[in-house]
């Protein structure tokens, strides 16, 4: 076989094994994996390097308006470029429905925005207005196109669907093989805490950390799981930030729930102390759920190592530290008016490799699973996330020994800061490929605007996730009634 490209002599790393060998690429796909391969119009020497699937960033806010009207700083060009420099070959940002907007219009809007991407992409739909026509007509049409995941909120007044609305969404998802993602925080707990703090005049950024208690996340995670069990639908808990929340996920997964979850680097690297910086510097670290403490970081690392989480995602929410982002509502504002979120799409994998693999917290195989393979499986990216013949040649070649500090300048995004500024990390993706084309090489962007493609995704793979039998839905125990 004549190969377009042969990557030779590298340590091939997958979620299952590592082995030194060669990869042959033809027409954008992996055509062969062997101990030695000859030929290739281009031969890339990967000696001393790790060759792994390109990252799949499954949680990012790109060219997206928040419910309060703040537009993220990164569009699909800058966001995809930043992702590529971070070792990612594809991503799945959110496409957000605003109240009164049809799902068809949402998809058309994001199709136009995403046309600039340099890497492959799909969308998670954010549903904020589940009218009957949305549930019965528009969502099934989106599923048929290959958009097989969406997100709902249990917090924020403009986004919170309530338990009944969640059950409706979960039921539609189950019928079509889709997965529901949920931001789980108890809205009333958060609002009550906000009132308590406001009454005492405690409105500086640092008080954001205590306005959203760990209990609010833990209660909402538990409730969301029970709702999903009642609907017999798969559920993905996003950005788990608490030890208690992670433990609930672990226990319910052990008991057979159709459950998936993630955490994020900011909950591993930063603490609530970062919110207590001079002036309004703490606003850079306002995100929800909020940053926690060192003990929580240790607990989350334990859960990562033990398999509680399918992925570690960035939750890239790029709001600049100026009047277009964090301070859209003014400069001297209480913490609830500060735009929630922070950037991190270029740092996600570097941080996870350095703090996880290099420091011995996780294996290289786990790193591959957490960064790519599990996301491909969970979200139906059938041709991505693995090094095997027939798969897309989405590949990242890493220098495991490079030591490079994180700076705002090397994020390649549209932001004016990074919360990870100055961190010295070990490991750097040197070459990143998308469908066989080199998109980043030794610090240079090689991709062209718009070369990314939309990825139509498959229904969720629930093998090994039997679910939990609810007695009231069992005809043997409910007077013979078929309720599903």
PDB file of N, CA, C and O in Angstrom, residues 186-198 211 213:
ATOM      1  N   UNK A 186     -28.528  23.137  42.877  1.00  0.00           N
ATOM      2  CA  UNK A 186     -29.863  23.456  43.371  1.00  0.00           C
ATOM      3  C   UNK A 186     -30.088  24.968  43.298  1.00  0.00           C
ATOM      4  O   UNK A 186     -29.451  25.747  44.023  1.00  0.00           O
ATOM      5  N   UNK A 187     -30.992  25.386  42.419  1.00  0.00           N
ATOM      6  CA  UNK A 187     -31.202  26.811  42.150  1.00  0.00           C
ATOM      7  C   UNK A 187     -31.685  27.569  43.375  1.00  0.00           C
ATOM      8  O   UNK A 187     -31.222  28.681  43.657  1.00  0.00           O
ATOM      9  N   UNK A 188     -32.595  26.996  44.125  1.00  0.00           N
ATOM     10  CA  UNK A 188     -33.132  27.693  45.296  1.00  0.00           C
ATOM     11  C   UNK A 188     -32.095  27.831  46.404  1.00  0.00           C
ATOM     12  O   UNK A 188     -32.072  28.838  47.117  1.00  0.00           O
ATOM     13  N   UNK A 189     -31.252  26.830  46.567  1.00  0.00           N
ATOM     14  CA  UNK A 189     -30.174  26.952  47.551  1.00  0.00           C
ATOM     15  C   UNK A 189     -29.259  28.123  47.199  1.00  0.00           C
ATOM     16  O   UNK A 189     -28.859  28.906  48.063  1.00  0.00           O
ATOM     17  N   UNK A 190     -28.891  28.216  45.920  1.00  0.00           N
ATOM     18  CA  UNK A 190     -27.987  29.278  45.474  1.00  0.00           C
ATOM     19  C   UNK A 190     -28.649  30.643  45.660  1.00  0.00           C
ATOM     20  O   UNK A 190     -28.010  31.595  46.170  1.00  0.00           O
ATOM     21  N   UNK A 191     -29.895  30.781  45.281  1.00  0.00           N
ATOM     22  CA  UNK A 191     -30.583  32.066  45.431  1.00  0.00           C
ATOM     23  C   UNK A 191     -30.723  32.449  46.895  1.00  0.00           C
ATOM     24  O   UNK A 191     -30.582  33.632  47.255  1.00  0.00           O
ATOM     25  N   UNK A 192     -30.975  31.483  47.742  1.00  0.00           N
ATOM     26  CA  UNK A 192     -31.089  31.756  49.184  1.00  0.00           C
ATOM     27  C   UNK A 192     -29.748  32.239  49.730  1.00  0.00           C
ATOM     28  O   UNK A 192     -29.700  33.214  50.501  1.00  0.00           O
ATOM     29  N   UNK A 193     -28.661  31.588  49.326  1.00  0.00           N
ATOM     30  CA  UNK A 193     -27.336  32.016  49.772  1.00  0.00           C
ATOM     31  C   UNK A 193     -27.017  33.415  49.259  1.00  0.00           C
ATOM     32  O   UNK A 193     -26.443  34.236  49.987  1.00  0.00           O
ATOM     33  N   UNK A 194     -27.383  33.707  48.029  1.00  0.00           N
ATOM     34  CA  UNK A 194     -27.146  35.047  47.487  1.00  0.00           C
ATOM     35  C   UNK A 194     -27.846  36.110  48.316  1.00  0.00           C
ATOM     36  O   UNK A 194     -27.289  37.189  48.575  1.00  0.00           O
ATOM     37  N   UNK A 195     -29.069  35.814  48.734  1.00  0.00           N
ATOM     38  CA  UNK A 195     -29.809  36.792  49.554  1.00  0.00           C
ATOM     39  C   UNK A 195     -29.141  36.978  50.910  1.00  0.00           C
ATOM     40  O   UNK A 195     -29.063  38.110  51.426  1.00  0.00           O
ATOM     41  N   UNK A 196     -28.656  35.889  51.512  1.00  0.00           N
ATOM     42  CA  UNK A 196     -27.988  35.998  52.809  1.00  0.00           C
ATOM     43  C   UNK A 196     -26.726  36.862  52.700  1.00  0.00           C
ATOM     44  O   UNK A 196     -26.470  37.728  53.547  1.00  0.00           O
ATOM     45  N   UNK A 197     -25.951  36.650  51.681  1.00  0.00           N
ATOM     46  CA  UNK A 197     -24.713  37.404  51.514  1.00  0.00           C
ATOM     47  C   UNK A 197     -24.984  38.864  51.164  1.00  0.00           C
ATOM     48  O   UNK A 197     -24.319  39.773  51.684  1.00  0.00           O
ATOM     49  N   UNK A 198     -25.976  39.092  50.291  1.00  0.00           N
ATOM     50  CA  UNK A 198     -26.309  40.466  49.899  1.00  0.00           C
ATOM     51  C   UNK A 198     -26.779  41.271  51.106  1.00  0.00           C
ATOM     52  O   UNK A 198     -26.449  42.458  51.236  1.00  0.00           O
ATOM     53  N   UNK A 211     -21.271  31.204  47.796  1.00  0.00           N
ATOM     54  CA  UNK A 211     -22.677  31.401  47.433  1.00  0.00           C
ATOM     55  C   UNK A 211     -23.289  30.167  46.776  1.00  0.00           C
ATOM     56  O   UNK A 211     -24.509  30.054  46.698  1.00  0.00           O
ATOM     57  N   UNK A 213     -23.012  26.459  47.511  1.00  0.00           N
ATOM     58  CA  UNK A 213     -22.455  25.464  48.431  1.00  0.00           C
ATOM     59  C   UNK A 213     -22.247  24.103  47.776  1.00  0.00           C
ATOM     60  O   UNK A 213     -22.918  23.740  46.799  1.00  0.00           O
TER      61      UNK A 213
END
